[in-house]
Amino acid sequence: MAARLCDRNPATSADALIDEMVPPSTFDDVSFDSYIPDPNEPTQAAAVAKAREFVERASKARSGKRKGLFGRKTPTQGVGLYLDGGFGVGKTHLLASIYHSMPEPKSFATFVEVTHVVGALGFTNAVERLSKHTVLCIDEFELDDPGDTMLVSRLLTELTAAGVNVAATSNTLPGQLGEGRFAAQDFLREIRKLSSVFETIRVDGPDYRHRDLPPAPDPRADAELVEIAENTEGATLDDFEALCEHLSRLHPSKYKDLVDGVSLVCITGVHPAEDQSVALRLVVLADRLYDANIPVTVSGAKLDEIFTEEMLAGGYRKKYLRATSRLLALSRFAETAV
């Protein structure tokens, strides 16, 4: 009988949460040298130069000290870089290159992962643990949740005051209103206390806004899915309803450990998510599966039907589009893996 994700109850320590703030494995070997700018897009070469310059400034800022009250030396305020651009232009490659270029301790996480770490550790504990880092790299900075944005803005205020440098990328997906014109301004407005710290750099590239997602593979029959799961080493097999219920009982910071070591995720009875809370947990699970390159194959509804039209028309549209795109990529991976 195949294993189930629903039977896994990972326990993640505070130290492990911080230690796991690293780039996805697909970016283990990237560098500034391996980023090949498009000669037709001069902003890409300029972005590489600015990212290299940021590393130099950040290293100096972290090693420098300023005199505070009573002659005590305190860290120089950290510096910031914000890479603003469209989908698929190599912003994460540059962000990971910044991470690899900075000395330990350092951290890299998506915006959502940062909020989960703060939620799991508590604000004060998170600040204390991250304040000794040379840099915090935040991928896919999101502006669609005012509460989360305020939380991260407050976190960055505390960390930069402690001398931590911060590099971030935008989370701009195809069809987002104002892409290429307002994203940077929105970012600076939301972190207005830090606007003087951040330098915003535009990274242009091919316009993906009119490219449709490829059609989702047809779902498998339940019996076929069971057979695949039982004959694939490291595969898991879960009912969609049961999996959604299990996810509701786990803190999202544990989803990475939930899928650790899994070779293939099989899910029966997939159907449109019932409400926003279920849908948002599925977004986080999709991100963790994508980061770990774990194929997904299902029965029931197609993977591009999980998020309803009403959800796609709402404030979390870009989250759902990203999750759909990633699930489709993983499902196509499964087509060749089984």
Short mmCIF file of C-alpha atoms in Angstrom, two decimals:
data_model
loop_
_atom_site.label_atom_id
_atom_site.label_comp_id
_atom_site.label_asym_id
_atom_site.label_seq_id
_atom_site.Cartn_x
_atom_site.Cartn_y
_atom_site.Cartn_z
CA MET A 1 0.00 0.00 0.00
CA ALA A 2 1.31 3.46 -0.92
CA ALA A 3 2.26 5.93 1.79
CA ARG A 4 0.04 8.95 2.48
CA LEU A 5 0.92 12.57 3.10
CA CYS A 6 -2.01 12.58 5.50
CA ASP A 7 -0.07 10.23 7.79
CA ARG A 8 2.87 12.61 8.03
CA ASN A 9 3.05 15.05 10.93
CA PRO A 10 6.42 16.80 10.65
CA ALA A 11 7.82 18.67 13.63
CA THR A 12 10.05 21.53 12.57
CA SER A 13 12.32 23.23 15.10
CA ALA A 14 12.96 26.98 15.16
CA ASP A 15 16.57 26.42 14.13
CA ALA A 16 15.48 24.24 11.22
CA LEU A 17 13.08 26.92 9.98
CA ILE A 18 15.93 29.43 9.78
CA ASP A 19 18.41 26.91 8.37
CA GLU A 20 15.96 25.99 5.59
CA MET A 21 15.76 29.60 4.36
CA VAL A 22 17.87 28.87 1.28
CA PRO A 23 17.25 29.10 -2.49
CA PRO A 24 15.45 26.19 -4.21
CA SER A 25 17.85 23.45 -5.31
CA THR A 26 17.44 24.48 -8.97
CA PHE A 27 19.39 27.64 -8.09
CA ASP A 28 22.21 25.92 -6.18
CA ASP A 29 24.82 26.60 -8.86
CA VAL A 30 23.72 29.91 -10.35
CA SER A 31 25.95 32.98 -10.32
CA PHE A 32 26.19 36.41 -11.88
CA ASP A 33 28.49 34.89 -14.50
CA SER A 34 25.92 32.26 -15.48
CA TYR A 35 23.19 34.87 -16.06
CA ILE A 36 23.19 35.55 -19.80
CA PRO A 37 21.58 38.94 -20.50
CA ASP A 38 19.45 39.28 -23.62
CA PRO A 39 21.35 41.68 -25.90
CA ASN A 40 18.00 43.13 -26.97
CA GLU A 41 17.12 43.96 -23.35
CA PRO A 42 19.78 46.36 -21.96
CA THR A 43 18.10 46.50 -18.55
CA GLN A 44 19.16 42.88 -17.95
CA ALA A 45 22.90 43.63 -18.20
CA ALA A 46 22.33 46.74 -16.09
CA ALA A 47 20.53 44.64 -13.47
CA VAL A 48 23.50 42.24 -13.24
CA ALA A 49 25.84 45.19 -12.70
CA LYS A 50 23.56 46.67 -10.02
CA ALA A 51 23.26 43.30 -8.27
CA ARG A 52 27.05 42.98 -8.15
CA GLU A 53 27.27 46.54 -6.84
CA PHE A 54 24.68 45.71 -4.17
CA VAL A 55 26.86 42.84 -2.91
CA GLU A 56 29.79 45.24 -2.56
CA ARG A 57 27.68 47.86 -0.75
CA ALA A 58 26.03 45.23 1.44
CA SER A 59 29.36 43.73 2.47
CA LYS A 60 30.68 47.16 3.47
CA ALA A 61 27.47 48.06 5.29
CA ARG A 62 27.54 44.84 7.30
CA SER A 63 31.18 45.22 8.33
CA GLY A 64 30.87 48.93 9.15
CA LYS A 65 29.91 50.38 12.52
CA ARG A 66 28.51 53.73 13.58
CA LYS A 67 28.74 55.39 16.97
CA GLY A 68 25.51 55.57 18.88
CA LEU A 69 24.59 56.98 22.28
CA PHE A 70 27.38 57.02 24.85
CA GLY A 71 29.93 56.20 22.15
CA ARG A 72 28.67 52.64 21.65
CA LYS A 73 29.22 51.18 18.21
CA THR A 74 26.10 49.92 16.44
CA PRO A 75 25.69 48.31 13.03
CA THR A 76 25.43 50.56 10.00
CA GLN A 77 21.93 50.43 8.56
CA GLY A 78 21.53 47.73 5.94
CA VAL A 79 21.06 48.57 2.28
CA GLY A 80 18.29 47.35 -0.02
CA LEU A 81 17.78 46.34 -3.63
CA TYR A 82 14.43 45.71 -5.33
CA LEU A 83 14.37 43.93 -8.72
CA ASP A 84 11.15 44.89 -10.47
CA GLY A 85 10.15 43.12 -13.65
CA GLY A 86 7.93 40.77 -15.58
CA PHE A 87 7.55 37.03 -15.45
CA GLY A 88 10.50 34.82 -16.38
CA VAL A 89 13.25 37.42 -16.87
CA GLY A 90 15.74 35.90 -14.41
CA LYS A 91 15.04 37.93 -11.26
CA THR A 92 15.24 34.85 -9.02
CA HIS A 93 18.53 33.87 -10.71
CA LEU A 94 19.97 37.27 -9.78
CA LEU A 95 18.54 37.10 -6.26
CA ALA A 96 20.08 33.65 -5.70
CA SER A 97 23.38 34.97 -7.09
CA ILE A 98 23.30 37.74 -4.48
CA TYR A 99 22.66 35.13 -1.78
CA HIS A 100 25.58 32.96 -2.94
CA SER A 101 27.89 35.99 -3.02
CA MET A 102 27.27 37.03 0.59
CA PRO A 103 28.98 35.48 3.63
CA GLU A 104 27.18 33.36 6.20
CA PRO A 105 24.85 33.60 8.01
CA LYS A 106 22.33 34.58 5.34
CA SER A 107 18.78 33.70 4.35
CA PHE A 108 16.64 33.32 1.22
CA ALA A 109 12.88 32.78 1.17
CA THR A 110 9.76 33.70 -0.74
CA PHE A 111 7.57 36.43 0.72
CA VAL A 112 5.06 33.79 1.83
CA GLU A 113 7.77 31.73 3.53
CA VAL A 114 8.95 34.80 5.43
CA THR A 115 5.45 35.40 6.80
CA HIS A 116 5.21 31.73 7.79
CA VAL A 117 8.56 31.85 9.61
CA VAL A 118 7.46 34.94 11.54
CA GLY A 119 4.14 33.28 12.33
CA ALA A 120 5.81 30.10 13.56
CA LEU A 121 8.57 31.76 15.60
CA GLY A 122 6.84 34.92 16.73
CA PHE A 123 7.93 38.39 15.63
CA THR A 124 10.50 39.09 18.34
CA ASN A 125 12.12 35.67 18.03
CA ALA A 126 12.26 35.96 14.23
CA VAL A 127 13.94 39.36 14.43
CA GLU A 128 16.46 38.09 16.96
CA ARG A 129 17.38 35.06 14.85
CA LEU A 130 17.64 36.96 11.56
CA SER A 131 19.33 40.12 12.86
CA LYS A 132 22.78 38.55 12.70
CA HIS A 133 22.44 37.67 9.01
CA THR A 134 24.37 39.51 6.33
CA VAL A 135 21.44 39.49 3.91
CA LEU A 136 17.79 38.51 3.68
CA CYS A 137 16.70 37.73 0.11
CA ILE A 138 12.93 37.82 -0.44
CA ASP A 139 11.63 36.36 -3.69
CA GLU A 140 8.19 37.22 -5.07
CA PHE A 141 7.36 40.12 -2.77
CA GLU A 142 3.56 40.24 -2.60
CA LEU A 143 1.34 43.26 -2.13
CA ASP A 144 -2.08 41.59 -2.21
CA ASP A 145 -2.44 41.04 1.55
CA PRO A 146 -2.23 44.29 3.56
CA GLY A 147 -1.70 42.43 6.84
CA ASP A 148 1.22 40.37 5.55
CA THR A 149 2.75 43.36 3.79
CA MET A 150 2.62 45.41 7.00
CA LEU A 151 4.14 42.53 8.95
CA VAL A 152 7.06 42.12 6.55
CA SER A 153 7.55 45.89 6.30
CA ARG A 154 7.87 46.04 10.09
CA LEU A 155 10.25 43.09 10.01
CA LEU A 156 12.46 44.77 7.39
CA THR A 157 12.48 47.99 9.40
CA GLU A 158 13.83 46.12 12.43
CA LEU A 159 16.34 44.08 10.43
CA THR A 160 17.81 46.91 8.34
CA ALA A 161 18.20 48.97 11.53
CA ALA A 162 20.21 46.03 12.90
CA GLY A 163 22.47 46.11 9.83
CA VAL A 164 20.83 43.35 7.77
CA ASN A 165 20.85 43.97 4.02
CA VAL A 166 17.72 43.12 2.06
CA ALA A 167 17.26 42.17 -1.60
CA ALA A 168 13.81 41.49 -3.02
CA THR A 169 12.06 40.71 -6.29
CA SER A 170 8.55 41.57 -7.38
CA ASN A 171 5.83 38.99 -7.82
CA THR A 172 4.43 40.14 -11.16
CA LEU A 173 2.52 37.62 -13.25
CA PRO A 174 0.99 37.75 -16.74
CA GLY A 175 -2.02 40.04 -16.93
CA GLN A 176 -1.32 41.91 -13.70
CA LEU A 177 -2.67 45.44 -13.96
CA GLY A 178 0.09 48.01 -14.15
CA GLU A 179 2.97 45.56 -14.62
CA GLY A 180 6.06 47.46 -15.62
CA ARG A 181 4.66 50.79 -14.45
CA PHE A 182 3.36 50.60 -10.90
CA ALA A 183 4.92 47.58 -9.20
CA ALA A 184 8.00 49.43 -7.92
CA GLN A 185 5.95 52.43 -6.76
CA ASP A 186 3.53 50.12 -4.95
CA PHE A 187 6.43 48.35 -3.25
CA LEU A 188 8.00 51.59 -2.06
CA ARG A 189 4.66 52.95 -0.88
CA GLU A 190 3.95 49.84 1.18
CA ILE A 191 7.39 49.92 2.82
CA ARG A 192 7.46 53.72 2.94
CA LYS A 193 9.56 53.77 6.11
CA LEU A 194 12.26 51.97 4.14
CA SER A 195 11.91 53.71 0.78
CA SER A 196 15.22 55.53 1.28
CA VAL A 197 17.00 52.20 1.85
CA PHE A 198 15.89 50.47 -1.35
CA GLU A 199 17.21 51.06 -4.84
CA THR A 200 14.70 49.83 -7.43
CA ILE A 201 16.02 48.26 -10.62
CA ARG A 202 13.86 47.37 -13.62
CA VAL A 203 14.51 44.05 -15.39
CA ASP A 204 12.74 43.89 -18.76
CA GLY A 205 12.27 40.88 -21.02
CA PRO A 206 9.85 39.16 -23.39
CA ASP A 207 6.22 39.99 -22.77
CA TYR A 208 4.58 36.86 -21.39
CA ARG A 209 1.26 38.53 -20.63
CA HIS A 210 -0.44 37.19 -23.74
CA ARG A 211 0.88 33.64 -23.46
CA ASP A 212 -1.78 31.20 -22.33
CA LEU A 213 -1.03 28.35 -19.97
CA PRO A 214 -0.77 24.98 -21.73
CA PRO A 215 -3.83 22.76 -21.32
CA ALA A 216 -3.81 20.50 -18.29
CA PRO A 217 -3.27 16.77 -18.82
CA ASP A 218 -6.39 14.65 -18.57
CA PRO A 219 -6.91 13.17 -15.08
CA ARG A 220 -6.25 9.46 -14.64
CA ALA A 221 -8.73 6.84 -13.52
CA ASP A 222 -8.62 6.06 -9.79
CA ALA A 223 -7.50 2.47 -10.37
CA GLU A 224 -4.64 3.62 -12.61
CA LEU A 225 -3.55 6.18 -10.04
CA VAL A 226 -3.51 3.57 -7.27
CA GLU A 227 -1.45 1.22 -9.41
CA ILE A 228 1.08 3.97 -10.22
CA ALA A 229 1.43 4.96 -6.57
CA GLU A 230 1.87 1.39 -5.37
CA ASN A 231 4.51 0.66 -8.02
CA THR A 232 6.54 3.87 -7.65
CA GLU A 233 9.14 3.97 -4.90
CA GLY A 234 8.69 7.01 -2.68
CA ALA A 235 5.24 7.88 -4.06
CA THR A 236 2.32 9.02 -1.91
CA LEU A 237 -1.40 8.53 -2.53
CA ASP A 238 -4.02 10.78 -0.89
CA ASP A 239 -7.67 11.63 -1.29
CA PHE A 240 -8.07 15.33 -2.14
CA GLU A 241 -10.60 16.05 0.62
CA ALA A 242 -8.54 14.25 3.23
CA LEU A 243 -5.37 16.04 2.12
CA CYS A 244 -7.02 19.45 2.33
CA GLU A 245 -8.23 18.61 5.84
CA HIS A 246 -4.73 17.49 6.85
CA LEU A 247 -3.18 20.70 5.50
CA SER A 248 -5.58 22.72 7.66
CA ARG A 249 -4.08 21.11 10.76
CA LEU A 250 -0.45 21.83 9.82
CA HIS A 251 1.27 25.19 9.98
CA PRO A 252 2.32 26.12 6.41
CA SER A 253 5.95 26.31 7.57
CA LYS A 254 5.80 22.50 7.86
CA TYR A 255 4.70 21.86 4.27
CA LYS A 256 8.31 21.65 3.08
CA ASP A 257 9.03 18.81 5.51
CA LEU A 258 5.67 17.24 4.67
CA VAL A 259 6.85 16.46 1.12
CA ASP A 260 10.51 15.84 1.93
CA GLY A 261 11.78 12.67 0.27
CA VAL A 262 8.61 12.11 -1.79
CA SER A 263 9.21 11.07 -5.39
CA LEU A 264 5.66 11.43 -6.76
CA VAL A 265 2.42 12.85 -5.34
CA CYS A 266 -0.80 11.12 -6.42
CA ILE A 267 -4.14 12.68 -5.47
CA THR A 268 -7.55 11.13 -6.08
CA GLY A 269 -10.88 12.94 -6.32
CA VAL A 270 -9.56 16.40 -7.16
CA HIS A 271 -12.28 19.07 -7.38
CA PRO A 272 -12.52 22.88 -7.19
CA ALA A 273 -11.49 24.26 -3.80
CA GLU A 274 -14.41 25.00 -1.54
CA ASP A 275 -13.22 28.31 -0.12
CA GLN A 276 -10.35 30.76 0.00
CA SER A 277 -8.59 29.27 3.02
CA VAL A 278 -8.42 25.84 1.37
CA ALA A 279 -7.23 27.39 -1.89
CA LEU A 280 -4.46 29.40 -0.22
CA ARG A 281 -3.14 26.31 1.58
CA LEU A 282 -3.04 24.52 -1.78
CA VAL A 283 -1.02 27.43 -3.18
CA VAL A 284 1.62 26.93 -0.48
CA LEU A 285 1.68 23.17 -1.08
CA ALA A 286 2.10 23.78 -4.83
CA ASP A 287 5.05 26.08 -4.12
CA ARG A 288 6.77 23.49 -1.91
CA LEU A 289 6.21 20.72 -4.47
CA TYR A 290 7.56 22.94 -7.23
CA ASP A 291 10.64 23.92 -5.24
CA ALA A 292 11.37 20.23 -4.68
CA ASN A 293 10.58 19.22 -8.31
CA ILE A 294 8.08 16.58 -7.19
CA PRO A 295 5.76 15.38 -10.00
CA VAL A 296 2.00 15.43 -9.40
CA THR A 297 -0.65 13.25 -11.02
CA VAL A 298 -4.36 13.20 -10.18
CA SER A 299 -7.80 11.77 -10.76
CA GLY A 300 -11.05 13.73 -10.72
CA ALA A 301 -10.94 17.29 -12.04
CA LYS A 302 -8.06 18.77 -14.02
CA LEU A 303 -5.43 20.72 -12.10
CA ASP A 304 -6.39 23.97 -13.81
CA GLU A 305 -9.90 23.64 -12.35
CA ILE A 306 -8.91 23.73 -8.66
CA PHE A 307 -9.24 27.51 -8.40
CA THR A 308 -12.68 28.76 -9.41
CA GLU A 309 -13.39 31.63 -11.81
CA GLU A 310 -14.56 33.67 -8.84
CA MET A 311 -11.23 33.10 -7.08
CA LEU A 312 -9.26 33.97 -10.21
CA ALA A 313 -11.17 37.24 -10.44
CA GLY A 314 -10.37 38.19 -6.85
CA GLY A 315 -7.49 39.73 -4.95
CA TYR A 316 -5.40 36.55 -4.86
CA ARG A 317 -5.50 36.06 -8.63
CA LYS A 318 -1.71 36.11 -9.05
CA LYS A 319 -1.22 33.49 -6.33
CA TYR A 320 -3.70 31.16 -8.02
CA LEU A 321 -2.23 31.70 -11.47
CA ARG A 322 1.26 30.95 -10.18
CA ALA A 323 0.06 27.80 -8.39
CA THR A 324 -1.84 26.61 -11.48
CA SER A 325 1.20 27.18 -13.69
CA ARG A 326 3.41 25.24 -11.28
CA LEU A 327 0.98 22.36 -10.84
CA LEU A 328 0.65 22.03 -14.60
CA ALA A 329 4.43 21.92 -14.96
CA LEU A 330 4.65 19.23 -12.28
CA SER A 331 1.82 17.23 -13.89
CA ARG A 332 3.64 17.29 -17.24
CA PHE A 333 6.76 16.16 -15.43
CA ALA A 334 4.69 13.26 -14.07
CA GLU A 335 3.63 12.28 -17.60
CA THR A 336 7.26 11.45 -18.41
CA ALA A 337 8.20 10.18 -14.95
CA VAL A 338 5.66 7.32 -14.72
#
